[in-house]
XYZ file of C-alpha atoms in Angstrom:
687
model
C -38.936 28.370 -0.188
C -36.252 25.663 -0.375
C -37.254 22.084 -0.464
C -36.479 20.052 2.633
C -33.835 17.383 2.291
C -35.363 13.984 1.376
C -32.625 11.972 3.174
C -32.168 12.073 6.900
C -28.487 12.784 7.548
C -26.818 12.084 10.913
C -26.951 14.685 13.669
C -23.852 16.872 13.839
C -22.917 18.163 17.310
C -21.085 21.456 16.942
C -19.411 23.053 19.925
C -19.958 26.761 19.309
C -18.467 28.728 22.158
C -19.279 32.188 20.726
C -22.934 31.843 21.548
C -23.614 35.486 22.320
C -25.083 36.017 18.873
C -27.635 33.249 19.224
C -31.156 34.331 20.084
C -31.469 31.697 22.754
C -28.291 32.923 24.457
C -29.396 36.530 24.288
C -32.700 35.731 25.920
C -31.186 33.569 28.588
C -28.934 36.404 29.749
C -25.678 34.369 29.706
C -24.899 33.861 33.362
C -28.474 34.018 34.673
C -29.649 31.337 37.071
C -31.207 28.059 35.960
C -34.590 29.102 37.207
C -34.531 32.309 35.166
C -33.532 30.265 32.055
C -36.392 27.910 32.523
C -38.791 30.799 32.958
C -37.552 32.447 29.787
C -37.930 29.203 27.864
C -41.537 28.833 29.091
C -42.350 32.343 28.077
C -40.848 31.771 24.643
C -42.860 28.597 24.122
C -46.011 30.416 25.254
C -45.286 33.280 22.897
C -44.734 30.791 20.010
C -48.034 29.100 20.792
C -49.785 32.475 20.867
C -48.380 33.353 17.441
C -49.469 30.000 16.036
C -53.020 30.679 17.194
C -52.978 34.154 15.786
C -51.705 32.971 12.390
C -54.469 30.353 12.053
C -57.100 32.786 13.385
C -56.012 35.155 10.691
C -56.889 32.699 7.953
C -60.182 31.715 9.563
C -61.168 35.371 9.762
C -60.133 35.785 6.077
C -62.417 32.900 5.175
C -65.260 34.248 7.326
C -64.982 37.646 5.736
C -64.849 36.127 2.274
C -68.017 34.071 2.905
C -69.957 37.086 4.195
C -68.853 39.126 1.204
C -69.862 36.300 -1.148
C -73.311 36.340 0.362
C -73.549 40.111 -0.149
C -72.378 39.743 -3.797
C -74.934 36.959 -4.482
C -77.657 38.930 -2.747
C -76.810 42.013 -4.954
C -76.202 39.708 -8.033
C -72.738 41.087 -8.452
C -70.629 38.990 -10.924
C -67.633 41.148 -11.808
C -65.589 39.588 -9.017
C -65.527 35.900 -8.011
C -65.062 34.569 -4.451
C -61.467 33.572 -5.215
C -60.727 37.135 -6.257
C -62.210 38.389 -3.011
C -60.040 35.961 -1.026
C -56.980 37.248 -2.811
C -57.831 40.891 -2.097
C -58.351 40.168 1.570
C -55.097 38.207 1.619
C -53.255 41.177 0.130
C -54.668 43.534 2.756
C -53.631 41.258 5.634
C -50.231 40.749 3.987
C -49.636 44.509 3.948
C -50.634 44.742 7.594
C -48.325 41.891 8.660
C -45.470 43.196 6.564
C -45.526 46.833 7.636
C -47.713 46.874 10.715
C -46.071 44.273 12.932
C -42.743 44.909 14.619
C -39.678 42.739 14.128
C -38.259 40.635 16.974
C -35.337 41.994 18.903
C -32.956 39.150 18.271
C -30.715 38.775 15.241
C -29.324 35.663 13.604
C -25.576 35.369 13.561
C -23.938 33.188 10.944
C -21.335 30.568 11.882
C -18.953 28.957 9.446
C -18.736 25.223 8.999
C -16.180 25.338 6.183
C -14.961 21.754 6.876
C -18.365 20.281 5.866
C -19.310 19.755 2.256
C -23.078 19.185 2.718
C -25.919 20.577 4.823
C -27.304 18.671 7.781
C -30.955 18.393 8.628
C -30.312 18.783 12.425
C -27.689 20.611 14.439
C -26.989 20.225 18.109
C -25.510 23.448 19.390
C -23.720 23.639 22.690
C -24.506 26.938 24.424
C -22.812 27.228 27.807
C -23.057 23.493 28.441
C -26.660 23.202 27.243
C -27.472 21.632 23.920
C -30.075 23.194 21.611
C -31.505 21.515 18.474
C -31.787 23.450 15.223
C -33.391 22.103 12.095
C -32.622 22.919 8.421
C -35.057 25.398 6.875
C -33.458 26.157 3.565
C -30.586 27.761 1.682
C -29.981 31.478 1.721
C -28.056 33.180 -1.040
C -24.885 35.015 0.190
C -26.241 38.397 -0.995
C -29.196 38.049 1.385
C -27.378 36.704 4.450
C -28.055 39.937 6.385
C -31.707 40.282 5.209
C -33.145 37.219 6.836
C -36.716 37.800 7.997
C -36.761 38.791 11.653
C -40.520 39.030 12.010
C -41.729 35.892 13.776
C -45.380 36.490 12.738
C -44.450 36.516 9.040
C -42.502 33.281 9.579
C -45.569 31.721 11.176
C -47.910 32.495 8.267
C -45.413 31.107 5.722
C -46.444 27.519 5.312
C -44.455 24.562 4.106
C -45.280 23.880 0.396
C -46.078 20.264 1.324
C -49.075 21.523 3.231
C -50.668 22.587 -0.083
C -49.914 19.247 -1.763
C -50.783 16.857 1.087
C -53.674 18.686 2.840
C -55.272 21.373 0.618
C -55.053 19.918 -2.915
C -56.603 16.457 -2.326
C -60.097 17.634 -1.439
C -60.057 20.077 -4.342
C -59.103 17.491 -6.938
C -61.218 14.717 -5.460
C -64.290 16.973 -5.514
C -63.702 17.713 -9.223
C -63.917 13.998 -9.991
C -66.657 13.076 -7.533
C -68.971 15.944 -8.707
C -68.222 15.350 -12.453
C -71.304 15.891 -14.670
C -70.698 12.552 -16.433
C -73.500 12.968 -18.955
C -71.903 15.854 -20.864
C -68.338 14.948 -19.891
C -68.457 11.588 -21.672
C -70.368 13.032 -24.601
C -67.332 15.315 -25.274
C -64.701 12.842 -23.962
C -62.624 12.698 -27.138
C -62.355 16.475 -27.351
C -61.610 16.827 -23.659
C -58.708 14.309 -23.854
C -57.302 16.062 -26.872
C -57.360 19.464 -25.192
C -55.986 18.109 -21.875
C -53.172 15.878 -23.209
C -52.117 17.125 -26.598
C -53.131 20.726 -25.934
C -51.309 20.992 -22.623
C -48.092 19.474 -24.213
C -48.232 21.900 -27.080
C -48.850 24.845 -24.761
C -45.923 23.728 -22.505
C -43.373 23.562 -25.279
C -44.507 26.753 -26.973
C -44.360 28.695 -23.729
C -41.071 27.047 -22.752
C -39.315 27.924 -26.033
C -40.690 31.474 -26.129
C -39.499 31.991 -22.559
C -36.083 30.687 -23.446
C -35.883 33.451 -26.024
C -36.882 35.930 -23.426
C -34.168 34.636 -21.095
C -31.608 35.046 -23.872
C -32.807 38.647 -24.325
C -32.512 39.290 -20.596
C -28.937 38.025 -20.742
C -28.128 40.328 -23.630
C -29.488 43.449 -21.821
C -27.854 42.494 -18.533
C -31.006 41.742 -16.532
C -30.147 38.131 -15.734
C -28.033 37.867 -12.650
C -27.859 34.069 -12.347
C -28.305 30.851 -14.316
C -31.577 30.194 -16.131
C -31.528 26.959 -18.165
C -33.687 25.715 -21.034
C -35.129 22.945 -18.734
C -36.177 25.709 -16.340
C -38.124 27.426 -19.182
C -39.816 24.154 -19.991
C -40.707 23.611 -16.342
C -42.211 27.105 -16.251
C -44.192 26.160 -19.354
C -45.553 23.043 -17.673
C -46.421 24.974 -14.432
C -48.170 27.799 -16.200
C -50.030 25.472 -18.562
C -52.189 24.229 -15.608
C -55.428 26.102 -16.135
C -57.986 26.684 -13.401
C -61.007 28.521 -14.780
C -62.813 28.285 -11.401
C -64.136 31.860 -11.837
C -65.459 31.289 -15.311
C -67.017 27.968 -14.415
C -68.774 29.411 -11.349
C -70.355 32.072 -13.515
C -71.212 29.508 -16.218
C -72.925 27.454 -13.496
C -74.819 30.433 -12.036
C -75.962 31.640 -15.474
C -76.659 28.119 -16.803
C -74.399 28.681 -19.855
C -74.210 26.154 -22.678
C -73.633 22.708 -21.233
C -71.183 21.563 -23.911
C -69.045 24.614 -23.401
C -69.145 24.025 -19.662
C -68.162 20.394 -20.155
C -65.268 21.170 -22.407
C -63.833 23.792 -20.064
C -64.456 21.816 -16.891
C -63.161 18.508 -18.367
C -60.062 20.185 -19.799
C -59.189 21.950 -16.488
C -59.697 18.713 -14.454
C -57.442 16.573 -16.654
C -55.148 19.471 -17.503
C -54.010 19.809 -13.851
C -53.107 16.082 -13.760
C -51.203 16.341 -17.074
C -49.351 19.489 -16.026
C -48.080 18.027 -12.753
C -46.934 14.793 -14.467
C -45.319 16.868 -17.296
C -43.415 18.944 -14.702
C -42.166 15.750 -12.993
C -40.943 14.442 -16.351
C -39.064 17.642 -17.100
C -37.441 17.486 -13.686
C -36.430 13.867 -14.404
C -34.703 14.950 -17.651
C -31.047 14.358 -16.875
C -28.733 14.074 -19.918
C -25.448 12.228 -19.595
C -22.145 14.052 -19.980
C -20.684 17.261 -18.723
C -23.473 19.588 -19.890
C -26.506 18.377 -17.890
C -28.825 20.856 -19.631
C -28.049 19.982 -23.337
C -30.459 18.075 -25.460
C -30.029 14.305 -25.198
C -32.249 11.916 -27.127
C -31.943 9.065 -24.607
C -32.830 11.398 -21.728
C -35.750 12.812 -23.747
C -37.257 9.406 -24.338
C -36.593 8.446 -20.736
C -38.639 11.513 -19.710
C -41.433 10.473 -22.048
C -41.355 7.008 -20.460
C -41.479 8.626 -17.023
C -44.501 10.662 -18.076
C -46.403 7.618 -19.333
C -45.360 5.464 -16.392
C -46.288 7.995 -13.690
C -49.640 8.889 -15.331
C -50.689 5.261 -16.026
C -49.613 4.087 -12.548
C -51.349 6.927 -10.832
C -54.478 6.282 -12.875
C -54.430 2.581 -11.978
C -53.782 3.301 -8.285
C -56.778 5.708 -8.137
C -59.096 3.367 -9.971
C -58.105 0.370 -7.839
C -58.626 2.259 -4.656
C -62.069 3.239 -5.785
C -62.858 -0.338 -6.737
C -61.644 -1.597 -3.322
C -63.839 0.933 -1.598
C -66.779 -0.173 -3.677
C -66.246 -3.830 -2.830
C -65.897 -3.043 0.898
C -69.102 -1.087 0.921
C -70.882 -3.763 -1.048
C -69.851 -6.892 0.865
C -70.127 -5.391 4.321
C -73.107 -3.899 6.137
C -71.519 -0.511 6.703
C -74.609 1.083 5.234
C -76.271 0.269 8.565
C -73.829 2.721 10.191
C -73.773 5.878 8.061
C -71.155 7.623 10.273
C -68.684 4.697 9.830
C -69.540 4.454 6.156
C -68.814 8.128 5.544
C -65.620 8.006 7.597
C -64.259 4.995 5.634
C -65.204 6.645 2.339
C -63.374 9.817 3.371
C -60.230 8.094 4.590
C -59.955 5.738 1.580
C -60.353 8.673 -0.797
C -57.746 10.827 0.934
C -55.262 7.954 1.403
C -55.258 7.535 -2.382
C -53.369 10.715 -2.730
C -50.833 9.939 0.002
C -50.372 6.328 -1.241
C -49.591 7.517 -4.778
C -47.109 10.143 -3.518
C -45.428 7.505 -1.239
C -45.096 5.043 -4.186
C -43.452 7.725 -6.415
C -46.571 8.444 -8.504
C -48.692 11.603 -8.666
C -51.351 12.035 -6.064
C -53.312 14.498 -8.140
C -53.930 12.020 -10.924
C -54.651 9.147 -8.477
C -57.190 11.112 -6.383
C -58.877 12.496 -9.490
C -59.603 9.068 -10.985
C -60.452 7.749 -7.526
C -63.161 10.458 -7.303
C -64.561 9.492 -10.691
C -64.534 5.747 -9.787
C -66.100 6.408 -6.346
C -68.890 8.449 -8.009
C -69.613 5.753 -10.557
C -69.490 2.609 -8.366
C -69.145 3.258 -4.581
C -71.828 5.955 -4.602
C -74.452 3.331 -5.613
C -73.599 1.258 -2.493
C -73.872 4.030 0.028
C -76.852 4.620 2.190
C -79.051 7.632 1.395
C -77.631 9.457 4.389
C -74.028 8.789 3.380
C -74.600 9.878 -0.148
C -75.742 13.265 1.098
C -72.947 13.452 3.701
C -70.101 12.641 1.253
C -71.273 15.112 -1.319
C -71.649 17.940 1.227
C -68.454 17.004 3.058
C -66.207 17.267 0.023
C -68.076 20.295 -1.299
C -67.358 22.144 1.935
C -63.690 20.924 2.013
C -63.267 21.990 -1.556
C -64.709 25.451 -0.908
C -62.624 26.082 2.172
C -59.327 24.642 0.726
C -59.623 26.591 -2.517
C -60.401 29.932 -0.795
C -57.573 29.233 1.684
C -55.135 28.875 -1.126
C -56.249 32.047 -2.879
C -56.067 33.922 0.461
C -52.610 32.631 0.921
C -51.651 33.898 -2.514
C -52.516 37.430 -1.426
C -50.471 36.970 1.681
C -47.543 35.507 -0.184
C -47.066 38.622 -2.278
C -45.862 40.422 0.836
C -44.726 37.600 3.211
C -42.595 35.506 0.766
C -38.938 36.452 1.325
C -37.404 35.474 -2.028
C -39.434 37.421 -4.685
C -37.605 38.221 -7.899
C -39.628 40.453 -10.184
C -38.299 41.004 -13.705
C -40.346 43.251 -15.966
C -38.936 41.643 -19.102
C -39.645 38.175 -17.941
C -43.168 39.088 -16.727
C -44.164 40.729 -20.038
C -42.648 37.922 -22.017
C -44.616 35.426 -19.885
C -47.919 37.091 -20.636
C -47.219 37.163 -24.342
C -46.029 33.463 -24.323
C -49.175 32.380 -22.335
C -51.462 34.155 -24.945
C -49.725 32.499 -27.854
C -49.517 29.117 -26.173
C -53.249 29.193 -25.383
C -54.050 30.198 -28.990
C -51.963 27.372 -30.375
C -53.669 25.069 -27.890
C -57.264 25.881 -28.721
C -57.676 26.918 -32.392
C -55.616 24.227 -34.278
C -56.994 21.439 -32.086
C -60.546 22.683 -32.460
C -60.117 22.677 -36.285
C -58.920 19.058 -36.231
C -61.604 17.914 -33.764
C -64.362 19.518 -35.894
C -63.369 17.270 -38.758
C -64.813 14.361 -36.775
C -67.569 16.052 -34.763
C -71.176 16.225 -35.839
C -71.808 19.187 -33.581
C -68.862 21.457 -34.300
C -67.031 23.530 -31.732
C -68.164 26.936 -32.977
C -66.017 30.040 -33.247
C -67.657 31.690 -30.335
C -66.949 28.606 -28.186
C -63.338 28.617 -29.223
C -62.961 32.325 -28.399
C -64.541 31.732 -25.004
C -62.218 28.802 -24.318
C -59.307 30.977 -25.381
C -60.454 33.717 -23.012
C -61.115 31.314 -20.140
C -57.578 30.009 -19.689
C -57.175 31.235 -16.170
C -54.342 30.179 -13.841
C -55.056 29.307 -10.233
C -54.370 26.992 -7.319
C -52.474 24.239 -9.265
C -50.066 26.681 -10.938
C -49.377 28.344 -7.629
C -48.891 25.036 -5.768
C -46.464 23.795 -8.468
C -44.465 27.063 -8.444
C -44.143 27.360 -4.676
C -43.085 23.740 -4.230
C -39.480 24.534 -5.251
C -38.137 28.022 -4.828
C -34.553 27.116 -3.943
C -32.841 28.636 -7.053
C -32.794 32.037 -8.688
C -34.767 30.827 -11.744
C -37.456 29.132 -9.609
C -37.890 32.199 -7.485
C -38.422 34.344 -10.547
C -40.853 31.762 -11.917
C -42.856 31.768 -8.660
C -43.145 35.556 -8.504
C -44.229 35.704 -12.138
C -46.756 32.962 -11.637
C -48.283 34.779 -8.720
C -48.797 37.994 -10.826
C -50.291 35.888 -13.642
C -52.795 34.290 -11.279
C -53.771 37.742 -9.948
C -54.310 39.153 -13.425
C -56.280 36.239 -14.803
C -58.542 35.892 -11.777
C -59.374 39.597 -11.500
C -59.303 40.837 -15.089
C -60.203 37.741 -17.085
C -62.599 36.376 -14.428
C -64.331 39.685 -14.080
C -64.871 39.962 -17.865
C -66.581 36.595 -18.181
C -70.173 37.923 -18.206
C -69.588 40.630 -20.784
C -67.693 38.156 -22.949
C -70.593 35.743 -22.849
C -72.870 38.495 -24.039
C -70.462 39.699 -26.692
C -69.982 36.218 -28.103
C -73.735 35.509 -28.112
C -73.332 32.278 -26.012
C -76.679 31.112 -24.808
C -77.348 31.148 -21.102
C -80.309 29.939 -19.007
C -79.919 26.473 -20.351
C -81.236 23.448 -18.451
C -78.147 21.199 -17.884
C -80.273 18.149 -18.614
C -81.607 19.552 -21.809
C -79.943 18.741 -25.115
C -79.282 21.311 -27.856
C -82.357 22.120 -29.954
C -82.978 19.612 -32.698
C -81.972 20.495 -36.295
C -83.513 19.403 -39.578
C -81.012 16.641 -39.828
C -81.946 14.965 -36.536
C -82.756 11.838 -38.527
C -80.752 10.572 -41.465
C -82.116 7.406 -43.093
C -79.788 5.940 -45.651
C -81.320 3.733 -48.262
C -78.577 2.622 -50.638
C -76.911 6.066 -50.824
C -73.603 4.439 -51.791
C -70.525 3.270 -49.955
C -69.130 6.794 -49.526
C -72.139 8.058 -47.625
C -72.270 4.939 -45.447
C -68.511 5.188 -44.724
C -68.920 8.852 -43.669
C -71.690 7.913 -41.226
C -69.596 5.009 -39.870
C -66.673 7.380 -39.251
C -68.900 9.865 -37.498
C -70.324 7.226 -35.231
C -67.052 5.489 -34.461
C -66.231 7.191 -31.186
C -69.782 6.772 -29.814
C -69.775 3.131 -30.912
C -66.462 2.391 -29.071
C -67.695 4.118 -25.920
C -71.031 2.309 -26.136
C -69.115 -1.031 -26.227
C -67.366 -0.165 -22.940
C -70.640 1.039 -21.514
C -72.309 -2.378 -22.371
C -69.444 -4.159 -20.616
C -69.678 -1.893 -17.649
C -73.458 -2.220 -17.417
C -73.516 -6.038 -17.732
C -70.480 -7.030 -15.664
C -68.732 -4.223 -13.697
C -71.818 -2.638 -12.183
C -73.279 -5.969 -10.918
C -69.878 -7.044 -9.485
C -69.075 -3.767 -7.680
C -72.487 -2.405 -6.816
C -75.978 -3.403 -5.746
C -77.424 -2.554 -9.126
C -77.340 -3.795 -12.717
C -78.594 -6.960 -14.343
C -77.863 -10.107 -12.305
C -74.618 -11.806 -13.297
C -76.575 -15.058 -13.619
C -78.167 -13.610 -16.816
C -75.000 -12.080 -18.293
C -72.292 -14.617 -17.519
C -72.144 -18.081 -19.237
C -74.071 -20.858 -17.503
C -70.843 -22.626 -16.372
C -70.001 -19.538 -14.290
C -73.277 -19.905 -12.250
C -71.594 -20.470 -8.914
C -69.330 -17.364 -9.254
C -72.242 -15.334 -10.598
C -74.442 -16.184 -7.585
C -71.544 -15.304 -5.116
C -70.796 -11.938 -6.723
C -74.391 -10.847 -7.291
C -76.058 -9.229 -4.296
C -79.743 -9.892 -3.577
C -80.435 -6.181 -4.057
C -79.522 -6.437 -7.739
C -82.822 -8.192 -8.500
C -84.710 -5.272 -7.090
C -82.515 -2.436 -8.371
C -82.426 -2.962 -12.166
C -84.713 0.010 -12.791
C -82.721 2.103 -10.288
C -79.515 1.469 -12.315
C -81.103 2.740 -15.441
C -82.171 5.917 -13.694
C -78.714 6.477 -12.239
C -76.901 5.750 -15.493
C -78.946 8.270 -17.374
C -76.572 10.856 -16.006
C -73.563 8.758 -17.032
C -73.989 8.716 -20.831
C -76.034 10.885 -23.149
C -79.000 9.088 -24.847
C -78.522 6.176 -22.700
C -80.121 3.387 -24.794
C -78.855 0.035 -25.694
C -77.476 -0.640 -29.146
C -80.429 -2.000 -31.108
C -80.248 -4.265 -34.123
C -83.509 -4.971 -35.992
C -84.037 -7.910 -38.321
C -87.433 -7.712 -40.018
C -90.032 -7.356 -37.231
C -87.744 -8.416 -34.305
C -85.677 -5.992 -32.254
C -82.629 -7.345 -30.415
C -80.888 -5.079 -27.859
C -77.299 -5.267 -26.598
C -78.413 -6.791 -23.335
C -80.076 -9.647 -25.098
C -83.712 -8.627 -24.800
C -85.916 -8.803 -27.908
C -89.445 -8.004 -28.915
C -91.726 -7.306 -31.850
C -91.290 -4.136 -33.751
C -93.546 -2.451 -36.228
C -93.242 0.741 -38.181
C -95.027 2.472 -40.984
C -93.903 4.825 -43.698
C -95.885 7.884 -44.734
C -96.687 8.891 -48.306
C -93.869 11.389 -48.498
C -91.335 8.724 -47.624
C -90.880 9.724 -43.989
C -91.024 6.987 -41.457
C -93.672 7.029 -38.717
C -92.523 5.586 -35.412
C -94.445 2.931 -33.510
C -95.529 3.266 -29.962
C -92.587 1.111 -28.784
C -90.165 3.417 -30.570
C -91.759 6.467 -29.093
C -91.375 4.934 -25.591
C -87.735 4.202 -26.338
C -87.144 7.787 -27.424
C -88.825 9.089 -24.293
C -86.517 6.868 -22.242
C -83.432 8.039 -24.082
C -84.323 11.737 -23.851
C -83.744 12.438 -27.530
C -84.306 10.946 -30.972
C -81.833 8.434 -32.197
C -79.753 8.608 -35.349
C -80.860 5.768 -37.633
C -78.802 4.065 -40.288
C -80.529 1.544 -42.612
C -78.533 -0.821 -44.792
C -79.294 -4.238 -46.288
C -82.509 -4.688 -44.329
C -80.773 -4.119 -40.966
C -81.481 -0.995 -38.918
C -78.909 0.107 -36.322
C -80.040 2.649 -33.749
C -77.094 4.890 -32.629
C -77.029 7.912 -30.379
C -77.649 11.222 -32.117
C -74.610 12.736 -30.366
C -71.355 11.523 -31.870
C -68.991 14.133 -30.645
C -65.365 13.221 -30.628
């Protein structure tokens, strides 16, 4: 579907005397009386309203049927087909019925020539027998298909504007991903997730793009390419198809309670991967070399695109985070918690407006609403009333479920209702091969590099499962359908649709057997850490600088994150929420007035509550502890006596205070002893 024009052009009144071919003129009967014309117009408006209702009812019935079938599958414990696959199947069935079971309208469009104009107009005023009718621009039609314009009004009604997906359906899906993020395991694997999402997506994009450029050259040689297909189009296809959406795999993981680290890696990658893919596609579109050949490589244009990528991503990130902070401040310094309905409504509107605000400012709403969701979950959620907490979680969960299944249902419909499909067997086969190679180059080399700095390695069976789980879904479809104006984009959209079908049905259906074949543990408590190994404790007593340096390298990422966590715990949480240590105890004494103004009275009663809530935020959520002799000093400034004994075999016996600390953390800590100073770090030091 062609993109609508961004600029509103002036209305062009055209006096078209040969109006017999126009549908409005045919229905009016030419010389019929004014009363008959008004009656015909009213009937046409009523018929259009009825078709609108039928089209919406069709999707509601699709969702209803999907929900009932999901219940049946869950009741029978059927896992070979996910709910999104069901929605696509039902969409295909309805698409076949609409395409071949509904009659076309009696009227036919008649083309008129405006050869004197050099540009299209958004609105036309057509004079038909002295009456003016307004016509709006829908899109460009290639000359070869001028006589094959869709005459079925019902098919036209169920074909949505692509902006509907971006502005209405995508925001709740992306926001829910950030708002429901399992922060405990996400931040434990944050370094690896960022590497897969940013570097891996870029690698996959360029590998797929270059391989597809070779496929396009092959198509040109064998005579299967009937129009232009540039290198930048191939890179754009690489960016679109690199957006993974393993919703089927993750749903099965969640149901079977698969390994929490594998779940966190896949979920975290897919969440950030969508954001990276959409910004990457925007950067490729912004690539405009100077000179006659606008599709040749230009270093200046390349670096400009890199700058566009960094600018859009960072700007969108800041906009989402700031909106979340503003919402947290509003909920803290007002008494909206006394009115849960108003509180929930404001939370909903602020969250959704983040997406639209970012798009209006030229940024990417997907990135903004994602980080808005993460910020809202970390700060604003603490300020909400108990009723609003439950409402917001359930509200966005329902919206996410309905929007996602609606999109997958529409995918099934689009296979038969979309009017500009271009299926090329060579391009489709080449795309499947390129996706496989791009995913392999994405997962295996990065996992090898990440394992160099991880204590708990990403095992081969995890890597194979991540390779297998690279499904494509809603984001790839939304990016592909957003621009189908040219020959190359229409071919890319049709191929993307088939790839989504294959990965959701075949790959998603094979998830459970693959888990069994790769011996990945299931039935794992998400709050339980991996079983301890023999090296749960490593006490260094003058083992030399090399050993100490290796441990310092292993602990570096956890140490840096713990520094941020200490800052967040001591300053950001007390400022933005009703929990955390009072600012009067963390800020300098000369900031006493500001500290008292920013600290809410509830903070003095909620310090224990913060600790309980933050236990889900960071694994082994203890303060950095430095011990000098018999005194233990924590990062928040508290201190106390500390005693410990050593057994005859050299192993250290923990005191009661240490045992209490370990119970609070949920796991034993990794100890490093050097020069009489003992530092207590978290056991998990994943990159």
